[in-house]
Short mmCIF file of C-alpha atoms and ligand atoms in Angstrom, two decimals:
data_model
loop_
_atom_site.label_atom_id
_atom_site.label_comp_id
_atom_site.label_asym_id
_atom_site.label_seq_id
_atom_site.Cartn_x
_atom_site.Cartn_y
_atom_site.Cartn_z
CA UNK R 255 113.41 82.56 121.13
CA UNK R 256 113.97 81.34 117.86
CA UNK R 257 111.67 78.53 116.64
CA UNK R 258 113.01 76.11 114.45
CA UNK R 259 111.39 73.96 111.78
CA UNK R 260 113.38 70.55 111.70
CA UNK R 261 112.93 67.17 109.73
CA UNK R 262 113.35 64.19 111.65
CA UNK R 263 116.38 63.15 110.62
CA UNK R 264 117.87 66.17 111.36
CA UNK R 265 116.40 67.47 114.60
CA UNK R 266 115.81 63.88 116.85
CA UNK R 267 118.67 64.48 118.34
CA UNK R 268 118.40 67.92 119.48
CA UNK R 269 114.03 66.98 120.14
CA UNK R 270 115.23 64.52 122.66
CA UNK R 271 117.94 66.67 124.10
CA UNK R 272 115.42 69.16 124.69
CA UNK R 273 112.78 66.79 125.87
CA UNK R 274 115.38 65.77 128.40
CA UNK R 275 115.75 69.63 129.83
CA UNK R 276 112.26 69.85 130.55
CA UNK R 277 111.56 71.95 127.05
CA UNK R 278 108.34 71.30 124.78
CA UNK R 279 108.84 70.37 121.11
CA UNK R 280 106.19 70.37 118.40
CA UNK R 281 105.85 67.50 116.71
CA UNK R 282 103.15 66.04 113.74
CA UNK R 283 100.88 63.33 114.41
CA UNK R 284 98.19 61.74 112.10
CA UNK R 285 94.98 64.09 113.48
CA UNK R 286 96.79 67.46 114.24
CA UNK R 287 100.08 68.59 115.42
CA UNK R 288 101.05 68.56 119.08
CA UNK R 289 102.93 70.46 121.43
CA UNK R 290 104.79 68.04 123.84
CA UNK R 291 106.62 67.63 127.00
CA UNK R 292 107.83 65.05 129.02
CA UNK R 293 104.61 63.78 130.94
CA UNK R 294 106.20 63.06 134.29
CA UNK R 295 107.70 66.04 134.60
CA UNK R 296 105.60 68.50 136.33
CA UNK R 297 107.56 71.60 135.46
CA UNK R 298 108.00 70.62 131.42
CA UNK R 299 104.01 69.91 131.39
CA UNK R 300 103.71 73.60 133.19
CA UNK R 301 105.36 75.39 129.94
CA UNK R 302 102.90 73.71 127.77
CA UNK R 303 100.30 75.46 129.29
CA UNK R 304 102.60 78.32 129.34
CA UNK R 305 103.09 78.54 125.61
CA UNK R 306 99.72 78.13 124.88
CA UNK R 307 97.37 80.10 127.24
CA UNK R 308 95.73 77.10 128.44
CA UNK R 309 93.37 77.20 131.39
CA UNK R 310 95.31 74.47 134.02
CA UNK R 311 91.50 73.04 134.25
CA UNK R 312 91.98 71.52 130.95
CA UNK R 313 93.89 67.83 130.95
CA UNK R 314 96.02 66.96 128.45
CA UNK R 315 96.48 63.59 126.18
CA UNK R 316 99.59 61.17 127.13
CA UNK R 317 101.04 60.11 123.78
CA UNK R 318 102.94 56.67 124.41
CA UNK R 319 104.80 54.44 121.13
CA UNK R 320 104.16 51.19 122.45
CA UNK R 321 100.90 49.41 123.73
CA UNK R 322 103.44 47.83 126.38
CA UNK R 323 104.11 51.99 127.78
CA UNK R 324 100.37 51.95 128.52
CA UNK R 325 100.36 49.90 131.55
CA UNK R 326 103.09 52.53 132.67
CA UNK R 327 100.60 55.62 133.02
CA UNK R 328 97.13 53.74 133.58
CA UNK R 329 95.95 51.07 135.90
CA UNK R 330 92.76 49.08 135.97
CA UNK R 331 92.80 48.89 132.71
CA UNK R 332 89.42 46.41 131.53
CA UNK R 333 89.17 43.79 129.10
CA UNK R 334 86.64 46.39 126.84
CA UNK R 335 89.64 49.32 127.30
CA UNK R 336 91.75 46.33 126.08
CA UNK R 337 89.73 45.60 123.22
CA UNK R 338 90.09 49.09 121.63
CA UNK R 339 93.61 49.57 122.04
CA UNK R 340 93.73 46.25 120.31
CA UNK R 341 91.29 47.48 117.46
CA UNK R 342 92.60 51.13 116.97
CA UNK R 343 96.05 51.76 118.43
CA UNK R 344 97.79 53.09 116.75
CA UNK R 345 95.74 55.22 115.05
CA UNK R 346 93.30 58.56 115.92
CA UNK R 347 91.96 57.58 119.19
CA UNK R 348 92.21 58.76 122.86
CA UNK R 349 91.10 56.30 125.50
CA UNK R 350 90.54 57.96 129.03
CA UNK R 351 91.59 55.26 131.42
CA UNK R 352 92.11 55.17 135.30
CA UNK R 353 95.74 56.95 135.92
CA UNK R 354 98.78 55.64 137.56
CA UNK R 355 100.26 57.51 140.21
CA UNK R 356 103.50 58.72 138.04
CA UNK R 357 101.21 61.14 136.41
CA UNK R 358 101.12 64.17 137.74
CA UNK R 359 97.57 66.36 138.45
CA UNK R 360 99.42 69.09 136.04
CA UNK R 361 99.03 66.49 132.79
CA UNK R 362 95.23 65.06 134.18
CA UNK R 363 94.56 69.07 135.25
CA UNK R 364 93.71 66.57 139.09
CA UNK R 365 91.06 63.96 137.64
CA UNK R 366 91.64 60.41 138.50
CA UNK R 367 91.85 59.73 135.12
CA UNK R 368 94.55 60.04 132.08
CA UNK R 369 94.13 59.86 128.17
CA UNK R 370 96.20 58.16 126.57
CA UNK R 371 96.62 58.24 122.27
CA UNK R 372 99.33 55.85 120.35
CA UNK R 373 99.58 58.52 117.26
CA UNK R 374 100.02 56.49 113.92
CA UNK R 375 102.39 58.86 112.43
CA UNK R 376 106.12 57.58 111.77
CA UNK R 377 107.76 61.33 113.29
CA UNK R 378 105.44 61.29 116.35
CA UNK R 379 106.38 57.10 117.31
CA UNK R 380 110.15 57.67 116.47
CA UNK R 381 110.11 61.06 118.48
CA UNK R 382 108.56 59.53 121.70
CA UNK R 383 110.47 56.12 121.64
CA UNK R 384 113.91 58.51 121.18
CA UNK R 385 112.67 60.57 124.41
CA UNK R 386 112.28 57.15 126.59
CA UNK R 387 109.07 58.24 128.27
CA UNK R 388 105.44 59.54 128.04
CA UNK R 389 104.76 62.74 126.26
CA UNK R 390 101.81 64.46 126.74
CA UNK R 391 100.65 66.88 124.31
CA UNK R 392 97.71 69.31 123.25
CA UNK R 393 97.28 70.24 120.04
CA UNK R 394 100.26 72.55 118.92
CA UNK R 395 98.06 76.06 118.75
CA UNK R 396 97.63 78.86 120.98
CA UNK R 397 94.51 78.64 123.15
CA UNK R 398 90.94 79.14 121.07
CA UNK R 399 93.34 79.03 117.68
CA UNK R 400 92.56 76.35 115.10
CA UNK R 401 94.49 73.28 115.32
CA UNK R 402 97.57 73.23 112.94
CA UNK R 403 97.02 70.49 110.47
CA UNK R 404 101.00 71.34 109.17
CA UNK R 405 104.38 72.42 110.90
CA UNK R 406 103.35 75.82 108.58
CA UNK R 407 100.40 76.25 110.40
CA UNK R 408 102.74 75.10 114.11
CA UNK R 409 105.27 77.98 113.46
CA UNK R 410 102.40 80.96 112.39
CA UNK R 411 101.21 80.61 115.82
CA UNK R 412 104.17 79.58 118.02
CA UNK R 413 107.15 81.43 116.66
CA UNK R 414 108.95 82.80 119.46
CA UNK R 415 107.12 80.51 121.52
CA UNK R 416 108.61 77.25 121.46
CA UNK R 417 112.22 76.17 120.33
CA UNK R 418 111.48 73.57 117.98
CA UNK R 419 108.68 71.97 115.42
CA UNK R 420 109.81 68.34 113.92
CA UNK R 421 108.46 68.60 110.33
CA UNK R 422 105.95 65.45 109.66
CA UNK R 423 104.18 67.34 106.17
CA UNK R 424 100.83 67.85 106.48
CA UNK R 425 98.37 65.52 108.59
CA UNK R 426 96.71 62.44 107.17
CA UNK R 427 93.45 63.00 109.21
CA UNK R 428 93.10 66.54 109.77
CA UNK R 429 90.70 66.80 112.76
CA UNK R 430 91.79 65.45 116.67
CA UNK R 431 91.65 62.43 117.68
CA UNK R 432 88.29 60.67 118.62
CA UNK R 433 87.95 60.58 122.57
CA UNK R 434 86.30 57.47 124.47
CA UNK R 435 85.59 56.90 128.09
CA UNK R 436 86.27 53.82 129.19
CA UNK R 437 85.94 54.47 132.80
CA UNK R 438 82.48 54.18 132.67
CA UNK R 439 79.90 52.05 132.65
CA UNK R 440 78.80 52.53 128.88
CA UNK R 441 82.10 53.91 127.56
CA UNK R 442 81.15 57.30 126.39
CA UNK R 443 82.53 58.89 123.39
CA UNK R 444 83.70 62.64 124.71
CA UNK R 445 84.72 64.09 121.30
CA UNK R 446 84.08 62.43 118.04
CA UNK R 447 86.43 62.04 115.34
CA UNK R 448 87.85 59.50 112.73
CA UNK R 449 87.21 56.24 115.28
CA UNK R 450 83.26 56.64 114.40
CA UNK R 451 80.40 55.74 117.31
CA UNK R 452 79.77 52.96 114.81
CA UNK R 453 83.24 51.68 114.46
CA UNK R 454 83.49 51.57 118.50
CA UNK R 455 80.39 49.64 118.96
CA UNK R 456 81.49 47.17 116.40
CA UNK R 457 84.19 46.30 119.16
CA UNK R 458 82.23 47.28 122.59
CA UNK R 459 78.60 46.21 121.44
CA UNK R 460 77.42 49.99 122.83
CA UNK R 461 78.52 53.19 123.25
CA UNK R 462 77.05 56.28 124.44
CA UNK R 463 77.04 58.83 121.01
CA UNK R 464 78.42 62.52 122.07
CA UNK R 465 75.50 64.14 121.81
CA UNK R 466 73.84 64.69 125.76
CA UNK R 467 75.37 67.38 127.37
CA UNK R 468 76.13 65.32 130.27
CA UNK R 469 78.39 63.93 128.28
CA UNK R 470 80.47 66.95 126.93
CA UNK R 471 80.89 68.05 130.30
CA UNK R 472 82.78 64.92 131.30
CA UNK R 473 85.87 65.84 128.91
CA UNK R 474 86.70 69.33 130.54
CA UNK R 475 87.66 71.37 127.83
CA UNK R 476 84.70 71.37 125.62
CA UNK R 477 83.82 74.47 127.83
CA UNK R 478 86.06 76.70 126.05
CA UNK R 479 85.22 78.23 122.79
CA UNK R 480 87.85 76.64 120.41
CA UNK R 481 88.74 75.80 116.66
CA UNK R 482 87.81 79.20 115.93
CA UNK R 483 88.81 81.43 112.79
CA UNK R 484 89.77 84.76 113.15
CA UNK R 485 86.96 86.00 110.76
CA UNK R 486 83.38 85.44 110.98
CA UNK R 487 81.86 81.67 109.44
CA UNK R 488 78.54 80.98 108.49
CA UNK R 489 77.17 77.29 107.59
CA UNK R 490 74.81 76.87 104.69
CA UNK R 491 73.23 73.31 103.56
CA UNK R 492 72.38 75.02 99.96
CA UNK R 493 74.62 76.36 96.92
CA UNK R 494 71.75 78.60 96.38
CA UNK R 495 71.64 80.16 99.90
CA UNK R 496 75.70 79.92 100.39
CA UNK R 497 75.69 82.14 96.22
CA UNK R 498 73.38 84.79 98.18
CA UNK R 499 74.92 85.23 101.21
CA UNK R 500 77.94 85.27 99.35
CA UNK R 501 76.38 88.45 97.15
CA UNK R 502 75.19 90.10 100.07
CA UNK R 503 78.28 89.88 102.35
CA UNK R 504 80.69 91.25 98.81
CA UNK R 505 82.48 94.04 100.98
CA UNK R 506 83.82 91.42 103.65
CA UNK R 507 85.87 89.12 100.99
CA UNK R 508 84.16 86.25 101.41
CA UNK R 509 84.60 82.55 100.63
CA UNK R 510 82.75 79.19 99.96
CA UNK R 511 84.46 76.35 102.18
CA UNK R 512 82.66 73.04 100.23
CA UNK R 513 83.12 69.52 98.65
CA UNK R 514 83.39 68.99 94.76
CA UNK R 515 80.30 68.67 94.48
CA UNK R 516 78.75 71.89 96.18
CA UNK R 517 81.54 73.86 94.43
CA UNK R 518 80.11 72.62 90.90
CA UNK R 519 76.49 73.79 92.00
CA UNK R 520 77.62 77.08 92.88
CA UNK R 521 79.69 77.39 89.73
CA UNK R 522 76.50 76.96 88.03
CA UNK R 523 74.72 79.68 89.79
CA UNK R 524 77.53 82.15 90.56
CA UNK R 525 80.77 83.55 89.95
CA UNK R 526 82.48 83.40 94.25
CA UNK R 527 86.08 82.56 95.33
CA UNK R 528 85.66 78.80 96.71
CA UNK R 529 88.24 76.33 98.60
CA UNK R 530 87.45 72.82 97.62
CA UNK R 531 88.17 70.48 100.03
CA UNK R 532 87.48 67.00 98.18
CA UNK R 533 84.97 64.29 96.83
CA UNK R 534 84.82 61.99 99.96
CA UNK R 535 84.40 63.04 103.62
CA UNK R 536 87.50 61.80 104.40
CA UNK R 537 89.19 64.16 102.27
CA UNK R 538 86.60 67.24 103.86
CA UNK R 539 88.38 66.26 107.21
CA UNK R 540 91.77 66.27 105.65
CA UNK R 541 91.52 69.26 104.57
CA UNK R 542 88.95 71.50 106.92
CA UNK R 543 91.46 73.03 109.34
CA UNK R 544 94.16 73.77 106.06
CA UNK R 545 91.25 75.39 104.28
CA UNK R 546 90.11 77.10 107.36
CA UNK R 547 93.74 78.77 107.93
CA UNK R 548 93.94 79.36 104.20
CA UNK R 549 90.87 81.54 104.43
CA UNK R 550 91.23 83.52 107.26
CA UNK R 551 94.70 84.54 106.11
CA UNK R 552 93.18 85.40 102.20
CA UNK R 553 89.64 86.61 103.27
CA UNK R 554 86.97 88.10 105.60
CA UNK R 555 84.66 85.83 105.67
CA UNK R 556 83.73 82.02 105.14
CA UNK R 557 80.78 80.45 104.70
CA UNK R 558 81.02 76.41 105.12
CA UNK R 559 79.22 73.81 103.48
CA UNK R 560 76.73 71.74 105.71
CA UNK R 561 77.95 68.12 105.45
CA UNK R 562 75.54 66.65 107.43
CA UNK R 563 75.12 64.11 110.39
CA UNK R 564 76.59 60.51 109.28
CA UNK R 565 79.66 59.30 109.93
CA UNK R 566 82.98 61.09 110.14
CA UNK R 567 80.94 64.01 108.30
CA UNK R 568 79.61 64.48 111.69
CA UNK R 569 82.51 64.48 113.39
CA UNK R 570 83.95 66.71 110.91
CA UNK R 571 80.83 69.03 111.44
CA UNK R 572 81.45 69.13 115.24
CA UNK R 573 84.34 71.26 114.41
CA UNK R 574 82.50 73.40 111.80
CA UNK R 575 79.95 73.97 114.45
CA UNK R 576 82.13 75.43 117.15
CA UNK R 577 84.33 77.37 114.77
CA UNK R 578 80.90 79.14 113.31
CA UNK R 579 79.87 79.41 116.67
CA UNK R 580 76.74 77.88 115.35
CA UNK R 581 76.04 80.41 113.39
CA UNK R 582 73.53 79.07 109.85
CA UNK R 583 72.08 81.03 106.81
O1 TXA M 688 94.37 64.19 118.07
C1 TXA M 688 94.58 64.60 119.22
O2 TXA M 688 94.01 64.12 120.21
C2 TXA M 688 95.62 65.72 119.38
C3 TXA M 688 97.00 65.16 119.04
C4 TXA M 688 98.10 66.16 119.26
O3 TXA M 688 97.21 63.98 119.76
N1 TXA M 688 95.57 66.26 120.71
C5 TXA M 688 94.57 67.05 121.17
O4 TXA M 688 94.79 67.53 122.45
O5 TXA M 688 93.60 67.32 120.49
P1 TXA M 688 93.95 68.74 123.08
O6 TXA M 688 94.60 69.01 124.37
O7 TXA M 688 93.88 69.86 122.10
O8 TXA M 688 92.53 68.14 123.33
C6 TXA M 688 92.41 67.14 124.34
C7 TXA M 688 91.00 67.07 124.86
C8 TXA M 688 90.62 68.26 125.71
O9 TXA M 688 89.31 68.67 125.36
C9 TXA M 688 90.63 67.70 127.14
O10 TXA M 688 89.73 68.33 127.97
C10 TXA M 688 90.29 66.24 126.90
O11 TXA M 688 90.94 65.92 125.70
N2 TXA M 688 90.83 65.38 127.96
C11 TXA M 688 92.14 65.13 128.23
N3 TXA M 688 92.27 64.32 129.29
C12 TXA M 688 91.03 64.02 129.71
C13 TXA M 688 90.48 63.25 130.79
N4 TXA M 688 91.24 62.60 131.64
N5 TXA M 688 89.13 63.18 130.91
C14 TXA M 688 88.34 63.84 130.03
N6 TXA M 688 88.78 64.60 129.00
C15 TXA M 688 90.10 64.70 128.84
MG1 MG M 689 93.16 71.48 121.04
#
């Protein structure tokens, strides 16, 4: 199969068409690129999981255009579930909500419940309103791969795989979208991302912070090992330790993943190949998944700046976590 890389103007047309036949299609949204299919068709959603390896134990996100659509693949939906659509949507948010029958078990992988994300990217909005009905999507990489935060990063992965990637440039975000529970009694953020704990309890009064692991088992896939490089990353809260380890680990080709400011300390101390990824943290998450592809294609090994436990730097960290397995110097 021959994948194509389309811009919108150009490939709507032949998107929807495809949509219609039961195909997937990648297409950009603000946090990552997905991979989607018609959500009410069971066979479409199947090839999702097809093209990427995807245990069928792991739900995916419905991706609607339109606050009216949401009443169209959740019910009981509550006046606090209200309230954050209101405050967030569109934007990088995924509220789990109560699902309506028309979903199938294949999208919500047979929980009673659906997530549903109103992407605030222009490509993704005019792609799903052209296709006339729910889309659900993963993000557009190949089981345990790193999410693609460009249609470059899409077609590395999926050539072959999929017909088509809509071309949206590179994502304004960079990590997935943040993931709230609001069917339960203290809505419970699942997975953390650009919508911070704070920002949600500005418009709920409380939620419950991921951080119990009661509460990463409620969102299913954070079993799997995933945003993972294919070369080994280390995370390091100095300049000085990230210059030695740097030293020591010579013969593997390895590189300094840091801010600005962590790149002028080690400049100071050493002479290493670095990827800076920005003053502020919101450029860090722009940019962590790029420079994450960027150096396991160039070198052997990366060693990631610690940016600590406030705000979206956590968030951003939750990622760095699970793609160094952990792992600290
Ligand atoms: O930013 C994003 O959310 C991107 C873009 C493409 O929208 N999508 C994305 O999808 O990250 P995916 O499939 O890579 O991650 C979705 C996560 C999975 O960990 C899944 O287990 C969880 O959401 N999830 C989906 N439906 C759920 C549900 N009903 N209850 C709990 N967790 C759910
Ligand atoms: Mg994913």
């Amino acid at each position: 199969m021959l994948t194509e890389i389309l811009t919108l103007e150009d490939g709507l047309e032949k998107a929807v068409e495809l949509i219609r036949k039961g195909e997937v299609v990648a297409f950009p949204t603000e946090t990552v690129y997905g991979l989607g299919a018609n959500a009410l068709d069971k066979k479409a959603v199947k090839k999702i999981f097809e093209a990427k390896g995807r245990p069928a134990d792991n739900p995916l996100i419905v991706h609607v255009a339109d606050k009216s659509d949401i009443d169209r693949v959740a019910v009981e939906i509550s006046n606090q579930a209200k309230a954050v659509i209101d405050a967030f949507m569109p934007g990088p948010i995924t509220v789990i909500l109560k699902k309506a029958d028309c979903v199938p078990d294949e999208v919500s992988a047979g929980l009673p419940t659906v997530g549903i994300r109103f992407p605030a990217h222009v490509v993704a909005t005019e792609f799903i309103k052209a296709c006339r009905v729910p889309i659900c999507a993963p993000s557009a990489n190949t089981s345990t791969k790193i999410s693609p935060t460009s249609a470059e990063h899409v077609f590395e992965d999926m050539n072959g795989r999929i017909p088509l990637i809509l071309q949206g440039g590179e994502c304004n975000v960079g990590i997935e979208s943040t993931i709230i529970d609001m069917t339960c009694e203290v809505p419970t953020i699942l997975r953390p991302g650009a919508i911070t704990p704070a920002m949600l309890a500005d418009v709920l009064g409380g939620v419950k912070t991921f951080e119990g692991k009661i509460v990463v088992a409620k969102a299913p896939g954070m079993k799997y090992r995933h945003y993972a490089p294919d070369c080994e990353m280390v995370v390091s809260s100095s300049a000085q330790t990230a210059v030695k380890i740097y030293d020591e680990e010579k013969d593997r080709k390895p590189v300094i993943l840091a801010n600005s400011d962590f790149i002028a300390e080690v400049a100071k101390i050493g002479n290493c190949d670095c990827i800076d990824l920005g003053k502020s943290d919101e450029d860090v998450m722009r940019n962590i998944y790029s420079s994450m592809h960027e150096a396991q294609k160039k070198f052997g090994f990366i060693i990631c700046q610690d940016f600590g436990d406030k705000g979206i730097a956590a968030s951003v960290m939750n990622r760095i976590e699970k793609a160094s397995g952990g792992k600290r110097v």
